[in-house]
Amino acid sequence: MNKQEKVALVLNQPALNKGTAFSEEERQTHNLEGLLPSCIDTLERQLERVRGHLEAKPNDLERYVYLQSLCERNKTLFYATLMSDPARFVPIVYDPTIADVCLTYGALFREPQGMYLNKRMKGRFAEILHNWPEREVRFICVSSGGRILGLGDIGAHGAPIPIGKLQLYTACAGVPPECLLPIHLDIGTTNAALRADPLYPGLRSGPPSDKELDALLDEFMEATNQVFPGVCVHFEDWKGRDAIHFLARYQSKYLIYNDDVQGTASVVLAGLFTAMQIKGARLIDQRYFFAGAGSAGIGIANMLVEAMMQEGATQEDARARISMFDIKGLIHSKRKDLNASQQVFAHKAKPAHDIFQAVAQQCPTVLIGVSTVGGLFTEKVIRELAKSCDRPIIFPLSNPTDRAECSAVQAYAWTDGRALFAAGVQFSEVEIKSKTLYPGQANNFYIFPAVGLAVYATRPTRITNEIFIAAARGIADQVSPHDRERGLLYPLQVKILETEITTAARVAEYIFDQDMATVPRPKNMRAWIEDMIYRPDYS
Ligand code: NAI
């Protein structure tokens, strides 16, 4: 190797680069003398500089751009920054900033991160996957951009989603970054405005038929498993039909999961488990009312049924505890427009087109909003719910904020502070009757990084819904009595790494108990997992 190549090896490789933290000796060994300023910084000093740069940026979108270019320069410093204050930086590298990133991705695009496969590569996926420089890929996060956050089908503008999602595996749970591969699978987009945009970075065609898409995904799954044996494929932000369909199609054949379906359901279940601890009740004692029966609603309801069955209910009894209400009104057995996954929640009931009427008829104790309709939970609806129970549970999960079915202030005010509340977005604390209440945020980042870490450690044969239920229990059990007293349904975000490791250890125990692990069971699960996590330092 010549001198230039040696320099390129360390300075241009984000995983090896230390920038001004290279020691004298390293500078000599790698021929870096004269190529760096004289100071020899510690990682802490470099962090101080990064924080200064971030402070000087005018908004989070600019901070995002800066952080991603840091990631492409120096991975250790990037993750050290994120992990130094996840509660501050996760919202910058992911939700909510990522929505602005996606909207402007064509113009923002600087450097490729991850892989960009498209439908024209059909027949060559395996060959092309070999172009990725790392061989030990353990996780692929793949999106088509078909249904991003509240933005709908944005095709190739959805590419930052798998990139950000995988960065959270490392930032929140210490999964080593070199084993993560984000992929945007460009199947085309229905978004005509984007296709006409000269800076659009994707294919300018519409998506294929369902049959063609199945064939494309069949090849994709086979190729990923052939090139990266044992890889876990995380599906993210596929449109409703595709999300549920591909989960069902591949769940028993490959190591896969869908975060929108299973991660969402699990984090909602975690909030419900904590609420049950506060109420001193069981899931099977509650009556659930879902406003919205789309992919999020159905995913949550199905996992809730499984969790109630773990408490001893039959599937029929568990389903009977759940009512659903969608754009056409209450879902009941006479409706002819329901799909198979909705039909199982269609009970004998009087038709009701108005949500207040339906809530009054069904007398729920839990109200879950996944309707995408801001303000749907009116004062009348919430007061009706609060009439029949001491601690009503109110989860307006739709986001962004203007789509939340009600706000934290409204939920607490209309229930005299009795509500157990979590939303899809983070609301600020609320002062009521001289008590401060802290609204929960049902953020999937409590779940998928921990499940990822457990999967990384145990190499299970499959990922089941029960694994996600175990993760939900693991999260709920970490909310201290003091925090529950303050209305918190989830652990504090400042201690996220600690929380995720504890959850991962619980999930790993479950995987071993079910004989699904393919590695020997360690004596001390937590120590074993802690030992393999990534820590951003230069050693
Ligand atoms: P979707 O589009 O598949 O389903 C929406 C459902 O709401 C449909 O059943 C529709 O009929 C119903 N709906 C529409 N208008 C309504 C109305 N006026 N009254 C009652 N129901 C109505 O959407 P998806 O994927 O199920 O997501 C729903 C919401 O949940 C989104 O806002 C999404 O951001 C949010 N979400 C939150 C998560 C979290 O907090 N962790 C995770 C996943 C989704």
XYZ file of C-alpha atoms and ligand atoms in Angstrom:
583
model
C 0.000 0.000 0.000
C 1.401 3.410 -0.888
C 1.386 6.447 1.426
C -1.714 8.010 -0.123
C -3.658 4.805 0.237
C -2.672 4.521 3.897
C -3.860 8.063 4.581
C -7.091 7.426 2.694
C -7.643 4.328 4.750
C -7.881 6.140 8.046
C -8.864 9.716 7.242
C -11.563 8.921 4.702
C -13.102 6.001 6.480
C -15.728 7.174 8.931
C -15.428 4.026 11.040
C -11.651 4.531 11.503
C -11.299 8.288 11.419
C -10.501 10.056 14.695
C -9.803 13.493 13.214
C -7.899 15.674 15.664
C -7.934 12.860 18.226
C -5.238 10.833 16.397
C -2.267 10.485 18.772
C 1.305 11.480 17.815
C 2.148 7.844 17.357
C -0.901 7.168 15.160
C -0.112 10.216 13.068
C 3.368 8.809 12.443
C 2.183 5.272 11.744
C -0.524 6.344 9.283
C 1.491 9.155 7.608
C -0.884 11.777 8.924
C 1.774 14.227 10.169
C 1.144 17.642 8.698
C -2.352 16.704 7.603
C -4.034 17.641 10.868
C -3.789 20.668 13.196
C -1.187 20.227 15.956
C -3.635 19.854 18.842
C -4.430 16.344 20.022
C -8.014 16.391 21.204
C -9.903 14.037 23.427
C -13.285 12.767 22.266
C -14.815 14.981 24.964
C -13.136 18.084 23.496
C -14.328 17.141 20.003
C -17.835 16.743 21.390
C -17.644 20.227 22.838
C -16.834 21.559 19.378
C -19.670 19.610 17.767
C -22.128 20.935 20.345
C -20.953 24.455 19.535
C -21.537 23.884 15.817
C -24.991 22.495 16.513
C -25.892 25.434 18.753
C -24.981 27.832 15.963
C -27.347 26.194 13.455
C -30.624 28.029 12.914
C -32.960 24.994 13.025
C -33.151 21.234 13.440
C -33.125 20.583 9.708
C -29.682 22.255 9.502
C -28.611 20.283 12.595
C -29.714 17.110 10.817
C -27.627 17.966 7.750
C -24.605 18.726 9.936
C -24.979 15.517 11.948
C -25.286 13.333 8.839
C -22.175 14.836 7.325
C -20.406 14.183 10.636
C -21.601 10.574 10.389
C -20.009 10.308 6.955
C -16.757 11.740 8.342
C -16.376 10.240 11.784
C -18.809 7.586 13.027
C -17.455 7.491 16.572
C -17.921 11.203 17.076
C -21.383 11.054 15.482
C -22.590 8.313 17.832
C -20.820 9.873 20.813
C -22.852 13.017 20.114
C -26.165 11.170 19.802
C -25.533 8.990 22.829
C -24.413 11.927 24.980
C -27.989 13.230 25.034
C -30.456 10.968 23.172
C -33.515 12.907 24.364
C -32.112 15.954 22.541
C -30.580 14.346 19.450
C -32.988 11.513 18.572
C -35.702 14.034 17.548
C -33.110 15.594 15.226
C -31.907 12.441 13.468
C -35.385 10.957 13.451
C -38.955 11.997 14.203
C -40.062 14.853 13.989
C -37.159 16.448 11.989
C -37.020 13.512 9.581
C -40.398 14.582 8.140
C -38.835 17.843 6.887
C -35.810 15.908 5.649
C -38.061 13.585 3.619
C -40.031 16.475 2.174
C -36.871 18.115 0.848
C -34.666 15.050 0.274
C -34.164 15.610 -3.453
C -32.657 19.027 -2.793
C -30.856 18.033 0.426
C -29.164 14.940 -0.992
C -25.383 15.045 -0.604
C -23.890 11.621 -0.108
C -25.367 8.145 -0.463
C -25.943 6.380 2.846
C -26.931 2.733 2.633
C -28.156 1.107 -0.569
C -30.626 2.170 -3.235
C -32.177 -0.791 -5.016
C -34.883 -0.480 -7.620
C -37.388 -2.605 -9.504
C -35.303 -2.496 -12.688
C -32.621 -4.476 -10.870
C -34.961 -7.458 -10.609
C -33.070 -10.654 -11.292
C -29.798 -9.091 -10.006
C -30.530 -8.203 -6.364
C -28.078 -10.754 -4.942
C -25.297 -9.649 -7.297
C -25.878 -5.975 -6.432
C -26.094 -6.564 -2.674
C -22.509 -7.854 -2.908
C -21.486 -4.257 -3.698
C -22.060 -3.334 -0.043
C -18.592 -3.253 1.551
C -19.531 -4.902 4.875
C -20.095 -8.665 4.952
C -21.402 -9.003 8.530
C -24.760 -7.319 7.979
C -27.208 -8.386 10.701
C -30.033 -5.876 10.125
C -31.556 -4.418 6.999
C -34.199 -1.744 7.348
C -36.108 -1.478 4.082
C -38.721 1.014 2.956
C -40.406 1.702 -0.363
C -41.407 5.157 0.850
C -45.004 4.094 0.224
C -46.478 5.593 3.400
C -44.075 7.832 5.265
C -45.227 9.277 8.608
C -48.222 11.468 7.738
C -46.767 12.296 4.303
C -48.269 9.488 2.247
C -46.431 7.974 -0.738
C -43.203 9.912 -1.264
C -41.196 7.208 -3.011
C -37.442 7.878 -2.990
C -37.918 10.847 -0.647
C -38.505 8.150 1.980
C -34.856 6.974 1.814
C -33.837 8.873 5.002
C -36.316 6.781 7.019
C -34.382 3.468 7.063
C -31.133 5.439 7.534
C -32.503 7.255 10.613
C -34.253 4.218 11.996
C -31.048 2.166 11.984
C -29.071 5.019 13.538
C -31.464 4.691 16.484
C -30.531 0.991 16.890
C -27.061 2.223 17.766
C -27.888 5.505 19.494
C -30.576 4.018 21.752
C -29.444 0.430 22.243
C -25.771 0.213 21.292
C -26.219 -2.164 18.327
C -22.876 -2.002 16.453
C -23.298 0.329 13.434
C -21.225 -1.758 11.012
C -23.852 -4.511 11.037
C -26.671 -2.184 9.890
C -27.729 -1.683 6.279
C -30.465 0.804 5.304
C -32.101 0.132 1.939
C -34.517 2.182 -0.076
C -36.298 -0.157 -2.454
C -37.492 2.025 -5.278
C -40.661 0.473 -6.656
C -41.835 3.778 -8.201
C -44.299 6.181 -6.662
C -47.895 7.279 -7.140
C -46.781 10.832 -6.246
C -47.031 12.696 -9.562
C -45.727 15.982 -8.119
C -42.498 14.321 -6.990
C -42.067 12.431 -10.251
C -42.212 15.783 -12.024
C -39.652 17.395 -9.693
C -36.283 17.664 -11.534
C -34.402 16.987 -8.279
C -36.417 13.866 -7.421
C -33.804 11.153 -6.751
C -35.900 8.096 -7.649
C -37.511 6.299 -10.601
C -40.112 8.383 -12.393
C -42.719 5.671 -12.755
C -45.694 4.321 -10.847
C -45.554 1.258 -8.589
C -45.971 -2.239 -10.081
C -49.080 -4.410 -9.678
C -49.468 -6.344 -6.411
C -48.448 -9.519 -8.214
C -45.277 -7.959 -9.638
C -44.473 -6.464 -6.247
C -44.800 -9.883 -4.607
C -42.328 -11.318 -7.117
C -39.938 -8.412 -6.508
C -40.091 -8.832 -2.738
C -39.747 -12.610 -2.969
C -36.465 -12.095 -4.792
C -35.394 -9.342 -2.390
C -35.948 -11.553 0.649
C -34.131 -14.477 -0.901
C -31.219 -12.310 -2.015
C -30.746 -10.575 1.346
C -30.699 -13.937 3.111
C -28.336 -15.435 0.567
C -25.838 -12.564 0.707
C -26.170 -11.897 4.446
C -27.167 -15.221 6.041
C -29.253 -14.834 9.205
C -30.010 -11.164 8.508
C -33.055 -9.627 10.167
C -35.166 -7.550 7.759
C -37.054 -4.695 9.372
C -39.898 -3.381 7.153
C -40.609 0.303 7.675
C -43.247 2.660 6.290
C -44.787 0.494 3.600
C -48.322 1.358 2.642
C -51.041 -0.354 4.714
C -51.796 -3.283 2.413
C -48.105 -4.012 1.788
C -47.137 -3.728 5.473
C -49.587 -6.384 6.630
C -49.303 -8.516 3.510
C -45.495 -8.848 3.546
C -45.425 -9.488 7.274
C -47.837 -12.380 6.805
C -46.022 -13.598 3.676
C -42.514 -13.798 5.180
C -42.976 -14.021 8.960
C -42.706 -17.797 9.175
C -39.997 -18.150 6.526
C -37.484 -15.423 7.368
C -36.288 -13.354 10.316
C -38.420 -10.246 9.739
C -40.650 -7.791 11.519
C -42.641 -4.679 10.692
C -42.133 -1.808 13.090
C -45.273 0.094 12.039
C -47.386 -2.921 12.869
C -45.540 -4.778 15.649
C -43.371 -1.996 17.137
C -46.345 0.346 17.358
C -48.560 -2.304 18.914
C -45.849 -3.161 21.409
C -45.231 0.400 22.562
C -48.968 0.994 22.991
C -49.205 -2.243 24.943
C -46.322 -1.068 27.149
C -48.343 2.064 28.008
C -51.392 -0.077 28.733
C -49.359 -2.403 30.989
C -48.160 0.603 33.012
C -51.717 1.964 33.149
C -52.853 -1.421 34.499
C -50.186 -1.255 37.209
C -51.480 2.185 38.183
C -55.113 1.051 38.162
C -54.336 -2.263 39.853
C -56.325 -3.937 37.060
C -55.801 -6.371 34.200
C -56.114 -5.893 30.464
C -59.028 -8.312 30.398
C -60.980 -6.057 32.774
C -61.021 -3.175 30.275
C -63.199 -2.271 27.296
C -61.323 -0.776 24.351
C -62.569 1.663 21.757
C -60.397 2.251 18.691
C -61.060 5.347 16.599
C -59.418 4.210 13.355
C -59.216 0.678 11.976
C -56.253 1.015 9.612
C -52.871 -0.728 9.824
C -51.929 0.833 13.194
C -55.338 0.138 14.771
C -55.528 -3.455 13.570
C -51.910 -4.150 14.555
C -52.482 -2.816 18.088
C -55.799 -4.641 18.481
C -54.315 -7.982 17.390
C -51.404 -7.759 19.798
C -53.750 -6.641 22.569
C -55.829 -9.766 21.936
C -52.703 -11.919 22.273
C -51.760 -10.135 25.519
C -55.277 -10.684 26.920
C -54.999 -14.358 25.968
C -51.772 -14.520 27.981
C -53.914 -13.320 30.916
C -56.288 -16.252 30.374
C -58.964 -14.877 28.015
C -60.129 -16.867 25.013
C -59.538 -15.235 21.648
C -63.267 -14.686 21.263
C -63.623 -13.012 24.681
C -60.586 -10.847 24.051
C -61.887 -9.672 20.678
C -65.285 -8.971 22.213
C -63.619 -6.409 24.501
C -62.537 -4.339 21.493
C -64.823 -2.059 19.465
C -63.662 -0.252 16.386
C -64.904 2.885 14.735
C -63.704 4.113 11.362
C -64.550 6.782 8.824
C -67.887 5.092 8.159
C -68.851 4.693 11.815
C -68.931 1.810 14.289
C -67.655 -1.471 12.898
C -70.451 -4.021 13.377
C -71.361 -7.415 11.990
C -73.760 -6.119 9.340
C -71.161 -3.956 7.580
C -70.261 -5.238 4.136
C -67.208 -3.080 3.489
C -64.798 -4.660 5.982
C -61.579 -6.479 5.172
C -60.725 -9.802 6.809
C -58.608 -8.240 9.558
C -61.436 -5.827 10.488
C -64.170 -8.460 10.344
C -62.878 -10.223 13.461
C -63.684 -7.049 15.454
C -67.187 -6.647 13.969
C -69.647 -7.424 16.738
C -73.419 -7.332 16.922
C -74.216 -3.707 17.638
C -76.563 -0.920 16.672
C -75.047 1.119 13.820
C -73.562 4.412 15.060
C -72.128 7.032 12.717
C -71.221 9.563 15.343
C -68.269 8.889 17.647
C -70.070 10.239 20.737
C -73.013 7.955 20.062
C -70.684 4.981 19.597
C -68.717 5.697 22.788
C -71.957 6.111 24.765
C -73.176 2.783 23.403
C -69.951 0.805 23.949
C -68.976 2.258 27.397
C -65.208 1.856 26.954
C -62.556 2.422 29.624
C -59.781 2.871 27.042
C -59.897 5.219 24.057
C -57.252 4.752 21.364
C -56.986 7.256 18.525
C -55.407 6.057 15.267
C -57.730 7.914 12.930
C -55.413 10.671 11.598
C -58.202 13.134 12.524
C -57.108 15.987 14.805
C -59.641 16.905 17.516
C -61.811 13.795 17.020
C -61.940 13.250 20.802
C -64.149 16.206 21.701
C -65.014 17.313 25.215
C -68.345 15.510 24.944
C -66.657 12.232 23.948
C -64.070 12.395 26.719
C -66.568 13.354 29.399
C -68.729 10.423 28.306
C -65.742 8.071 28.644
C -64.787 9.533 32.042
C -68.340 9.035 33.360
C -68.006 5.299 33.682
C -64.470 4.871 35.013
C -62.152 6.234 37.654
C -58.968 6.391 35.592
C -59.923 6.610 31.905
C -57.109 5.694 29.533
C -56.741 8.081 26.595
C -54.178 7.454 23.839
C -54.569 9.909 20.905
C -51.797 8.389 18.795
C -52.202 10.128 15.450
C -49.406 12.444 14.448
C -48.137 15.027 13.702
C -49.439 17.179 16.561
C -52.308 18.784 14.637
C -53.682 15.313 13.899
C -53.720 14.160 17.549
C -57.311 13.259 18.458
C -56.975 15.500 21.527
C -54.196 17.250 23.417
C -52.836 16.407 26.862
C -54.314 19.595 28.333
C -57.758 18.673 27.002
C -57.614 15.068 28.199
C -56.563 16.068 31.715
C -58.929 19.048 31.934
C -61.999 17.122 30.753
C -61.331 14.273 33.213
C -60.355 16.467 36.206
C -56.796 15.142 35.981
C -57.887 11.488 36.176
C -56.808 10.492 32.661
C -53.918 8.096 32.063
C -52.570 9.678 28.924
C -50.092 8.912 26.158
C -49.927 10.368 22.654
C -48.035 9.715 19.460
C -46.269 13.059 19.909
C -44.635 14.539 22.993
C -46.904 17.013 24.786
C -45.517 19.243 27.544
C -46.366 18.677 31.170
C -49.698 19.955 32.425
C -50.466 21.710 35.694
C -53.843 20.673 37.043
C -55.268 21.055 40.568
C -51.773 22.148 41.708
C -50.308 18.849 40.483
C -47.934 18.514 37.531
C -48.779 15.653 35.191
C -46.345 14.308 32.600
C -47.954 13.031 29.381
C -46.428 9.883 27.937
C -45.221 9.508 24.372
C -45.881 6.126 22.744
C -42.649 6.349 20.790
C -41.597 3.173 18.963
C -37.997 3.945 19.889
C -38.659 2.316 23.272
C -39.158 -0.988 21.511
C -37.399 -1.648 18.195
C -33.802 -0.864 19.287
C -34.211 -3.169 22.311
C -35.743 -5.935 20.212
C -32.897 -5.357 17.732
C -30.284 -5.714 20.469
C -31.911 -8.915 21.760
C -32.035 -10.314 18.210
C -28.397 -9.289 17.671
C -27.356 -11.175 20.802
C -29.498 -14.301 20.557
C -29.785 -14.822 16.779
C -33.323 -16.241 17.001
C -34.883 -18.341 14.285
C -38.005 -16.126 14.028
C -39.434 -12.895 15.429
C -42.889 -13.454 16.889
C -45.549 -11.132 18.296
C -44.831 -12.670 21.720
C -41.322 -11.213 21.511
C -42.896 -7.773 21.179
C -45.240 -8.473 24.104
C -42.202 -9.427 26.215
C -40.576 -6.118 25.195
C -43.718 -4.209 26.217
C -43.675 -5.850 29.663
C -39.961 -5.082 29.933
C -40.608 -1.387 29.285
C -43.614 -1.094 31.612
C -41.737 -2.698 34.498
C -39.128 0.047 34.332
C -41.497 2.912 35.150
C -40.852 3.645 38.821
C -43.747 4.106 41.287
C -42.677 7.749 41.636
C -42.922 8.303 37.869
C -46.256 6.479 37.664
C -47.540 8.823 40.355
C -46.643 11.734 38.041
C -48.677 10.216 35.231
C -45.726 8.772 33.304
C -46.539 5.628 31.393
C -43.065 5.167 29.891
C -39.542 5.388 31.348
C -37.802 8.743 31.068
C -36.089 9.257 27.711
C -32.852 10.566 29.247
C -31.907 7.056 30.392
C -32.777 5.408 27.115
C -29.645 3.220 26.744
C -30.089 1.810 30.247
C -33.781 1.193 29.559
C -33.149 -0.531 26.233
C -30.438 -2.819 27.625
C -32.752 -3.905 30.449
C -35.571 -4.512 27.955
C -33.237 -6.374 25.590
C -32.152 -8.653 28.453
C -35.834 -9.417 29.219
C -36.542 -10.135 25.560
C -33.429 -12.313 25.300
C -34.556 -14.339 28.352
C -37.867 -14.880 26.586
C -36.160 -15.965 23.352
C -34.052 -18.518 25.245
C -37.086 -19.723 27.252
C -38.896 -20.398 23.980
C -35.910 -22.268 22.537
C -35.693 -19.820 19.672
C -32.081 -18.734 20.235
C -29.318 -20.258 18.134
C -26.455 -19.410 20.505
C -25.662 -20.907 23.938
C -27.546 -19.383 26.889
C -25.252 -17.223 29.020
C -25.207 -17.354 32.834
C -25.700 -13.627 33.297
C -27.934 -12.298 30.508
C -27.531 -8.620 31.242
C -23.733 -8.730 31.576
C -23.527 -10.804 28.389
C -25.569 -8.259 26.443
C -23.742 -5.283 27.926
C -20.499 -6.858 26.833
C -21.447 -6.831 23.162
C -22.869 -3.343 22.843
C -21.148 -0.640 20.864
C -19.612 2.204 22.853
C -18.384 5.208 20.917
C -14.769 5.615 21.955
C -11.432 5.601 20.140
C -9.901 2.599 21.935
P -54.575 4.350 8.057
O -54.768 5.355 7.014
O -54.223 2.929 7.680
O -55.932 4.262 8.947
C -56.689 5.365 9.349
C -58.007 4.855 9.904
O -58.721 5.953 10.444
C -58.919 4.222 8.860
O -59.540 3.072 9.404
C -59.974 5.301 8.604
O -61.231 4.771 8.207
C -60.046 5.911 9.994
N -60.632 7.254 9.980
C -60.460 8.254 9.096
N -61.248 9.310 9.404
C -61.905 8.956 10.524
C -62.873 9.614 11.334
N -63.288 10.842 11.040
N -63.348 8.959 12.410
C -62.924 7.721 12.710
N -62.019 7.051 11.986
C -61.528 7.656 10.900
O -53.503 4.934 9.056
P -52.588 4.154 10.112
O -51.337 3.677 9.489
O -53.429 3.145 10.813
O -52.168 5.351 11.099
C -53.133 6.076 11.830
C -52.467 7.152 12.656
O -51.717 6.553 13.694
C -51.497 8.036 11.877
O -51.727 9.391 12.206
C -50.151 7.638 12.378
O -49.283 8.745 12.396
C -50.470 7.188 13.783
N -49.466 6.234 14.277
C -48.872 6.487 15.482
C -47.885 5.672 15.959
C -47.271 5.921 17.301
O -47.670 6.805 17.992
N -46.283 5.170 17.745
C -47.382 4.532 15.149
C -48.145 4.303 13.933
C -49.137 5.146 13.518
